Amino acid sequence: MSDEIRIPHPLVAILPVAVLISFLAVVITLFGSDSLSGGSQIALLLATAVCICIAVAFYRVPWEKIEAQIGKTIGGISVTLFILLCIGMLSGSWMISGVVPTMIYYGIQIMSPQYFLVSACGICAMVSLLSGSSWTTIATIGVALLGIGHALGVSEAWTAGAIISGAYFGDKMSPLSDTTILASSATGVDLFEHIRYMMFTTVPTFTLSLIIFFIAGLDHGSDEELQIALYTEGLSKTFNITLWTLLVPVLTGVLIVRRVPSLIVLFVSSVMAGAVALLAQPHILTEIAGNDSMVRGLAISFYGSTSVDTGHAELNELVATGGMAGMLNTIWLILCAMCFGATMVACGMIESITRVIMRWVRGRVSLVSSTVGTGLFLNVTTGDQFISIVLNADIYKEAYREQGYEKRLLSRTTEDAATVTSVLIPWNTCGMTQATVLGVPTLTYLPYCFFNYLSPLMSIVIAAIGWRIYRRTSD
């Protein structure tokens, strides 16, 4: 971090965070699940304003420095914003083309309610491991699994927790994952050495999560035949249910295996689904367009909200989509969160707070615990897991070196903390995105994302035990 500015006192540096938390508490109390439709964004901007006022008035931080950091930070997530728009387009096209309805139609007849949660978690883990992207996994197979769980009578909070737990396991352990590559490169650790070392904390955590989902699933009885019949009847009458539509996810899987970039995969998959919609669901497109052209209906499914009358209110809600327009609140929130995080960095607030944390580092357990705590703190304050990973690595590199611990311990702990907890924070890019894609508020699914909040705890437990933690022999 730059020494050009005077670093604020820690009690001053924590003020914008306290203001943000206070504003968010008021917003959530007043607006509930609608808080992410504008209230949370305003809270982030007000907290950003408080941070800027303190820095400019009392520490003479030049506005140009703050503005440059905001531009740099937002510029760094520009591709993420395009990915979000493509996810919105994909969710609309996969639904209207019949891809998701077909997966739901057959899935609810094959999957058992008792084993649904553990199966959903395992399926998402496998897909995410192959794709390297939790976002792509959740936006595709995750949406279909949520619909299947709904039809089977499984709580959407439990289902979302299973989907997210599996998706983030695969994202964390895949050599194709951008966060995994970033954590290893930011700490100077070989990618595959980093992945192998993460297994000592990640595999036990994921196993424990699967056991929890397995036990929880046993409480779901098999008396949902009426609900299943209602869904299958409604879907078959409304959509042209055919296995040919599943060529879209199959071809998408081929692109993923061939390591095509996520942005391209999402866009191409959306276009393929659009072509399928024109061939298999012309009546749906006409209905969406108000008895106008199918092409207009397809365009609306890409960029706007759509609703299809299936004859059942619950099913209507399930097959409704928001398209690219449905992602705009998410993008707005991300931009506001990036402004807050960039301002905290530019004004030296983050550095001031982390210096206090470093004073408490005395040994292996406190070092790992501090790394975990800082990763979570950075996810809260910067609103983005990529920024959290890079800052966490920069903050603790010297501390791990001075205490003689291997760099791979830092890379693993950073992933255990920063990567997986980002989805648990409503205003973080990951938390807002998954809440929007799944239609389940972050605070609703949070208690059931066992893998995500057990991972940092497991990292601390393993540090306390000292299992496979060695002193550094060389740089």
CSV table of C-alpha atoms in Angstrom, one decimal, residues 74-75 77-87 135 263 327 330-332 334-335 338 429:
chain,number,residue,atom,x,y,z
A,74,ILE,CA,-14.3,-1.2,-11.5
A,75,GLY,CA,-12.2,-1.7,-14.6
A,77,ILE,CA,-14.5,-6.3,-12.9
A,78,SER,CA,-15.7,-5.2,-16.3
A,79,VAL,CA,-15.7,-8.8,-17.6
A,80,THR,CA,-17.6,-9.9,-14.6
A,81,LEU,CA,-20.4,-7.4,-15.5
A,82,PHE,CA,-20.6,-8.9,-19.0
A,83,ILE,CA,-20.7,-12.4,-17.5
A,84,LEU,CA,-23.7,-11.3,-15.3
A,85,LEU,CA,-25.6,-10.0,-18.4
A,86,CYS,CA,-24.9,-13.3,-20.2
A,87,ILE,CA,-26.1,-15.2,-17.2
A,135,TRP,CA,-21.3,-19.0,-11.3
A,263,LEU,CA,-18.1,-15.5,-21.1
A,327,MET,CA,-29.4,-8.7,-13.4
A,330,THR,CA,-27.0,-7.0,-9.2
A,331,ILE,CA,-24.7,-4.9,-11.4
A,332,TRP,CA,-25.8,-1.7,-9.6
A,334,ILE,CA,-21.6,-4.6,-7.4
A,335,LEU,CA,-20.6,-1.1,-8.7
A,338,MET,CA,-16.6,-1.7,-5.6
A,429,THR,CA,-20.5,-9.8,-6.0
